[in-house]
C-alpha cells in the first residue's frame, strides 16, 4: 500500500508545473552565483599573486600558491540555491490544504500516517534531485570562471557534492515541516524566505558583533550553512599551508560557516530543527478536520 501511495504522491508533483517552475531558477541561481564567485575568487588570486602582494604574504608566512579558493564559491552558491527546494517542500502540504486536495489524500490512504510517510519519502527524493541539479550547475559555473589551481581535487569535489545534496534534502524537509504548520502557501513561502534570507542574517550579525558567534551554529540557517561551509573551510585549510589562526575565523565567515561546528554536527543540529518542524506539522495535520 505504501508503494502505491508513493507513486500517487510522485504523480502529484510531476503532473504540475511547480517542480520545473522552481527548478529553472534553482539552476540559474546556482550557475550565476558560481560564475560570479568564481570570477571574484580569480581576481583575488590575481591580486594576491602580484609582485607587491607576494612580498606581503611572504612576510605573513602565507603561501597562496595552493589556495583552493573555489571551494568558498561552491559553498556559497549551494547555500543560496537550496532556498528553492526549501520552497518546493514548503508547498507540499500547504498547497494541498489550501486547495482542499488534502481531503482526497487522507480519504484514499489507510490512515494519515501512511499518507504523510509517503509524502516524506517523495520529498526526500525531490530534495536529492534538486541537490544533484544544484551541484552540477555550481560545478559548471565554478570551472568556467576559476583557475584550475583554485579548484578542489576529486575527493574534495565529492565531499562538497555530498554535503550539497544533503543540504538540499534537509532544506526540502525543513520546508515540508513549516508548510504543514501553515495552511497558506503564500504565508509559508514568505516566512521561509524572509527568515532564511533576512531575519536570521540580522540575528547572526548581532551575535557576531556581540562576540557570540558560537551561537550562530545552533540556528537553522547557521547550521545548514555549516554543512557546506565547514567542509569548504577544512578543504581550504588542509591544502593552504601555514595560515595564521587569526585568519581562520575570517575564512569560515567567507565560507558561511562562522560559528558553525563540524559538518556532521551542523547536519545533526539542522536535522533536529527539521524534525521539530516536521513532527509539529505532522501533529497539526493529524488533528486537522477534513471536509
Short mmCIF file of C-alpha atoms in Angstrom, two decimals, residues 1-290:
data_model
loop_
_atom_site.label_atom_id
_atom_site.label_comp_id
_atom_site.label_asym_id
_atom_site.label_seq_id
_atom_site.Cartn_x
_atom_site.Cartn_y
_atom_site.Cartn_z
CA UNK A 1 0.00 0.00 0.00
CA UNK A 2 2.82 2.44 0.85
CA UNK A 3 4.30 1.86 -2.60
CA UNK A 4 1.05 2.93 -4.25
CA UNK A 5 0.85 6.00 -2.03
CA UNK A 6 4.42 6.94 -3.01
CA UNK A 7 3.52 6.57 -6.71
CA UNK A 8 0.47 8.73 -6.14
CA UNK A 9 2.47 11.43 -4.35
CA UNK A 10 5.12 11.40 -7.05
CA UNK A 11 2.47 11.82 -9.76
CA UNK A 12 1.03 14.78 -7.87
CA UNK A 13 4.36 16.55 -8.16
CA UNK A 14 5.19 15.58 -11.74
CA UNK A 15 1.76 16.45 -13.18
CA UNK A 16 2.05 20.09 -12.14
CA UNK A 17 4.50 22.71 -13.35
CA UNK A 18 5.75 23.57 -9.88
CA UNK A 19 8.76 21.25 -9.88
CA UNK A 20 10.23 22.56 -13.11
CA UNK A 21 8.98 26.08 -12.41
CA UNK A 22 11.23 26.13 -9.35
CA UNK A 23 13.98 24.00 -10.92
CA UNK A 24 14.70 26.67 -13.56
CA UNK A 25 15.53 29.49 -11.11
CA UNK A 26 17.34 26.96 -8.91
CA UNK A 27 19.76 26.06 -11.70
CA UNK A 28 20.09 29.66 -12.91
CA UNK A 29 20.82 30.98 -9.41
CA UNK A 30 23.30 28.17 -8.72
CA UNK A 31 25.06 28.75 -12.03
CA UNK A 32 25.03 32.54 -11.72
CA UNK A 33 26.41 32.56 -8.18
CA UNK A 34 29.07 30.03 -9.14
CA UNK A 35 30.12 32.13 -12.14
CA UNK A 36 30.21 35.28 -10.03
CA UNK A 37 32.04 33.84 -7.02
CA UNK A 38 34.48 32.02 -9.28
CA UNK A 39 35.23 35.30 -11.07
CA UNK A 40 35.72 37.12 -7.77
CA UNK A 41 37.99 34.36 -6.48
CA UNK A 42 40.09 34.51 -9.65
CA UNK A 43 40.55 38.27 -9.30
CA UNK A 44 41.51 37.92 -5.65
CA UNK A 45 44.12 35.31 -6.51
CA UNK A 46 45.47 37.50 -9.32
CA UNK A 47 45.84 40.34 -6.80
CA UNK A 48 47.45 38.11 -4.17
CA UNK A 49 49.84 36.76 -6.79
CA UNK A 50 51.06 40.20 -7.83
CA UNK A 51 54.65 41.14 -7.03
CA UNK A 52 53.75 43.62 -4.26
CA UNK A 53 51.30 41.29 -2.55
CA UNK A 54 53.69 38.37 -2.84
CA UNK A 55 56.16 40.19 -0.61
CA UNK A 56 53.43 40.83 1.97
CA UNK A 57 52.22 37.21 2.00
CA UNK A 58 55.81 36.03 2.45
CA UNK A 59 56.21 38.33 5.47
CA UNK A 60 52.94 36.97 6.93
CA UNK A 61 54.09 33.41 6.39
CA UNK A 62 51.26 32.68 3.97
CA UNK A 63 51.65 30.56 0.85
CA UNK A 64 48.82 31.41 -1.56
CA UNK A 65 50.06 29.10 -4.35
CA UNK A 66 47.90 26.19 -3.11
CA UNK A 67 44.80 28.16 -2.18
CA UNK A 68 41.69 26.34 -3.41
CA UNK A 69 39.51 29.44 -3.18
CA UNK A 70 36.88 27.91 -5.47
CA UNK A 71 35.51 25.86 -2.55
CA UNK A 72 34.22 29.07 -0.95
CA UNK A 73 32.29 29.94 -4.08
CA UNK A 74 30.88 26.42 -4.24
CA UNK A 75 29.71 26.58 -0.62
CA UNK A 76 28.06 29.98 -1.00
CA UNK A 77 26.41 29.08 -4.31
CA UNK A 78 24.96 25.84 -2.91
CA UNK A 79 23.66 27.65 0.17
CA UNK A 80 21.73 30.28 -1.78
CA UNK A 81 20.35 27.82 -4.35
CA UNK A 82 18.87 25.48 -1.73
CA UNK A 83 16.31 28.18 -0.93
CA UNK A 84 14.25 26.88 -3.87
CA UNK A 85 13.95 23.21 -2.84
CA UNK A 86 13.01 24.55 0.60
CA UNK A 87 10.13 26.50 -1.00
CA UNK A 88 9.20 23.40 -3.04
CA UNK A 89 8.94 21.41 0.19
CA UNK A 90 7.05 24.22 1.89
CA UNK A 91 4.27 23.96 -0.69
CA UNK A 92 3.95 20.16 -0.33
CA UNK A 93 1.22 20.22 2.31
CA UNK A 94 0.19 23.89 2.42
CA UNK A 95 -0.86 23.72 -1.24
CA UNK A 96 -2.95 20.62 -0.59
CA UNK A 97 -4.62 22.20 2.44
CA UNK A 98 -5.27 25.44 0.53
CA UNK A 99 -6.80 23.62 -2.46
CA UNK A 100 -8.55 21.06 -0.23
CA UNK A 101 -6.97 18.14 -2.12
CA UNK A 102 -5.66 17.01 1.26
CA UNK A 103 -9.19 15.58 1.79
CA UNK A 104 -8.81 13.14 -1.10
CA UNK A 105 -5.29 12.29 0.04
CA UNK A 106 -6.43 11.31 3.53
CA UNK A 107 -9.61 9.53 2.41
CA UNK A 108 -7.80 7.33 -0.12
CA UNK A 109 -4.97 6.35 2.28
CA UNK A 110 -5.39 3.72 5.03
CA UNK A 111 -4.51 6.39 7.58
CA UNK A 112 -2.86 9.78 7.81
CA UNK A 113 0.43 8.32 9.00
CA UNK A 114 0.72 6.36 5.74
CA UNK A 115 -0.16 9.42 3.66
CA UNK A 116 2.39 11.63 5.40
CA UNK A 117 5.05 8.89 5.30
CA UNK A 118 4.63 8.63 1.52
CA UNK A 119 4.90 12.39 1.23
CA UNK A 120 8.07 12.34 3.36
CA UNK A 121 9.74 9.73 1.13
CA UNK A 122 8.78 11.51 -2.11
CA UNK A 123 10.09 14.88 -0.93
CA UNK A 124 13.36 13.34 0.26
CA UNK A 125 13.77 12.10 -3.32
CA UNK A 126 12.90 15.52 -4.70
CA UNK A 127 15.40 17.12 -2.34
CA UNK A 128 18.08 14.80 -3.74
CA UNK A 129 17.06 15.60 -7.34
CA UNK A 130 17.27 19.34 -6.67
CA UNK A 131 20.58 18.80 -4.87
CA UNK A 132 22.13 16.99 -7.83
CA UNK A 133 20.97 19.76 -10.18
CA UNK A 134 22.44 22.41 -7.86
CA UNK A 135 25.79 20.63 -7.54
CA UNK A 136 26.00 20.16 -11.32
CA UNK A 137 25.20 23.83 -12.05
CA UNK A 138 27.62 25.08 -9.38
CA UNK A 139 30.40 22.81 -10.64
CA UNK A 140 29.97 24.05 -14.21
CA UNK A 141 29.95 27.70 -13.14
CA UNK A 142 33.00 27.37 -10.91
CA UNK A 143 35.01 25.51 -13.54
CA UNK A 144 34.26 28.17 -16.17
CA UNK A 145 35.50 31.17 -14.16
CA UNK A 146 38.13 29.71 -11.81
CA UNK A 147 41.77 28.85 -12.44
CA UNK A 148 42.42 25.11 -12.33
CA UNK A 149 44.80 25.58 -9.37
CA UNK A 150 41.93 27.05 -7.33
CA UNK A 151 39.67 24.02 -7.81
CA UNK A 152 39.38 21.17 -5.29
CA UNK A 153 40.66 17.73 -6.23
CA UNK A 154 38.28 14.82 -6.93
CA UNK A 155 37.98 13.90 -3.25
CA UNK A 156 37.27 17.48 -2.31
CA UNK A 157 34.69 17.86 -5.07
CA UNK A 158 32.92 14.67 -3.95
CA UNK A 159 32.87 15.96 -0.37
CA UNK A 160 31.32 19.26 -1.49
CA UNK A 161 28.84 17.42 -3.73
CA UNK A 162 27.83 15.11 -0.90
CA UNK A 163 27.11 17.87 1.61
CA UNK A 164 25.44 19.89 -1.15
CA UNK A 165 22.92 17.13 -1.87
CA UNK A 166 22.42 16.53 1.86
CA UNK A 167 21.75 20.25 2.39
CA UNK A 168 19.14 20.21 -0.35
CA UNK A 169 17.36 17.18 1.14
CA UNK A 170 17.30 18.69 4.63
CA UNK A 171 16.16 22.10 3.35
CA UNK A 172 13.31 20.42 1.43
CA UNK A 173 12.19 18.55 4.55
CA UNK A 174 12.50 21.73 6.63
CA UNK A 175 10.14 23.39 4.16
CA UNK A 176 7.68 20.48 4.35
CA UNK A 177 7.56 20.82 8.13
CA UNK A 178 6.98 24.58 8.08
CA UNK A 179 4.37 24.19 5.32
CA UNK A 180 2.50 21.60 7.38
CA UNK A 181 2.22 24.10 10.22
CA UNK A 182 0.98 26.93 7.99
CA UNK A 183 -2.04 26.27 5.75
CA UNK A 184 -1.26 29.23 3.45
CA UNK A 185 1.16 28.62 0.53
CA UNK A 186 1.90 32.33 0.29
CA UNK A 187 2.42 32.65 4.03
CA UNK A 188 4.70 29.62 4.06
CA UNK A 189 6.83 30.96 1.20
CA UNK A 190 7.10 34.46 2.65
CA UNK A 191 8.00 33.23 6.13
CA UNK A 192 10.63 30.81 4.86
CA UNK A 193 12.29 33.31 2.52
CA UNK A 194 12.21 36.23 4.95
CA UNK A 195 13.63 34.18 7.78
CA UNK A 196 16.39 32.46 5.82
CA UNK A 197 17.50 35.47 3.77
CA UNK A 198 16.88 38.42 6.08
CA UNK A 199 15.87 37.76 9.67
CA UNK A 200 18.46 35.17 10.61
CA UNK A 201 21.23 37.05 8.82
CA UNK A 202 20.35 40.02 11.03
CA UNK A 203 20.47 37.78 14.12
CA UNK A 204 23.84 36.41 13.01
CA UNK A 205 25.20 39.94 12.55
CA UNK A 206 24.12 40.88 16.07
CA UNK A 207 25.63 37.71 17.56
CA UNK A 208 28.94 38.22 15.76
CA UNK A 209 29.21 41.86 16.87
CA UNK A 210 28.40 40.84 20.46
CA UNK A 211 31.25 38.29 20.47
CA UNK A 212 28.76 35.39 20.47
CA UNK A 213 29.46 33.79 17.07
CA UNK A 214 29.39 30.29 18.57
CA UNK A 215 25.59 30.60 18.92
CA UNK A 216 25.21 31.01 15.15
CA UNK A 217 25.88 27.30 14.66
CA UNK A 218 22.74 26.45 16.61
CA UNK A 219 20.41 28.49 14.38
CA UNK A 220 18.61 26.90 11.39
CA UNK A 221 20.40 28.86 8.67
CA UNK A 222 23.70 28.84 10.53
CA UNK A 223 23.63 25.08 10.98
CA UNK A 224 22.63 24.20 7.41
CA UNK A 225 25.23 26.60 6.01
CA UNK A 226 27.72 24.92 8.34
CA UNK A 227 27.37 21.72 6.30
CA UNK A 228 28.95 23.14 3.17
CA UNK A 229 30.87 25.95 4.87
CA UNK A 230 32.70 23.66 7.29
CA UNK A 231 33.70 21.27 4.53
CA UNK A 232 34.89 24.17 2.34
CA UNK A 233 36.93 25.64 5.22
CA UNK A 234 38.50 22.26 6.03
CA UNK A 235 39.38 21.61 2.39
CA UNK A 236 40.95 25.04 2.04
CA UNK A 237 42.97 24.85 5.27
CA UNK A 238 44.16 21.31 4.52
CA UNK A 239 45.99 22.49 1.40
CA UNK A 240 46.75 26.14 2.14
CA UNK A 241 49.93 25.55 4.11
CA UNK A 242 50.56 27.79 7.11
CA UNK A 243 47.59 30.08 7.77
CA UNK A 244 47.60 32.33 10.86
CA UNK A 245 44.98 31.41 13.46
CA UNK A 246 43.56 34.93 13.23
CA UNK A 247 42.59 34.27 9.62
CA UNK A 248 40.70 31.02 10.26
CA UNK A 249 37.57 32.76 11.58
CA UNK A 250 37.69 35.10 8.58
CA UNK A 251 37.91 32.11 6.23
CA UNK A 252 34.99 30.37 7.98
CA UNK A 253 32.93 33.56 7.68
CA UNK A 254 33.71 33.75 3.95
CA UNK A 255 32.59 30.13 3.61
CA UNK A 256 29.37 30.88 5.51
CA UNK A 257 30.41 28.77 8.48
CA UNK A 258 31.16 31.42 11.13
CA UNK A 259 30.23 29.89 14.48
CA UNK A 260 29.30 26.59 12.83
CA UNK A 261 30.52 23.23 14.06
CA UNK A 262 31.94 20.33 12.06
CA UNK A 263 29.82 19.42 9.06
CA UNK A 264 28.34 16.29 10.65
CA UNK A 265 27.40 18.11 13.87
CA UNK A 266 25.96 21.02 11.87
CA UNK A 267 23.92 18.45 9.94
CA UNK A 268 22.61 16.90 13.14
CA UNK A 269 21.63 20.32 14.53
CA UNK A 270 19.73 21.23 11.36
CA UNK A 271 18.21 17.73 11.29
CA UNK A 272 16.90 18.44 14.79
CA UNK A 273 15.31 21.69 13.57
CA UNK A 274 13.84 19.83 10.61
CA UNK A 275 12.46 17.07 12.85
CA UNK A 276 10.90 19.62 15.23
CA UNK A 277 9.04 21.41 12.44
CA UNK A 278 8.15 18.19 10.63
CA UNK A 279 6.80 16.48 13.77
CA UNK A 280 4.95 19.69 14.71
CA UNK A 281 3.40 19.83 11.26
CA UNK A 282 2.70 16.10 11.41
CA UNK A 283 0.83 16.52 14.72
CA UNK A 284 -1.11 19.53 13.42
CA UNK A 285 -2.09 17.64 10.26
CA UNK A 286 -3.14 14.58 12.27
CA UNK A 287 -5.58 16.66 14.29
CA UNK A 288 -6.87 18.67 11.36
CA UNK A 289 -10.54 18.27 10.39
CA UNK A 290 -11.07 17.45 6.72
#
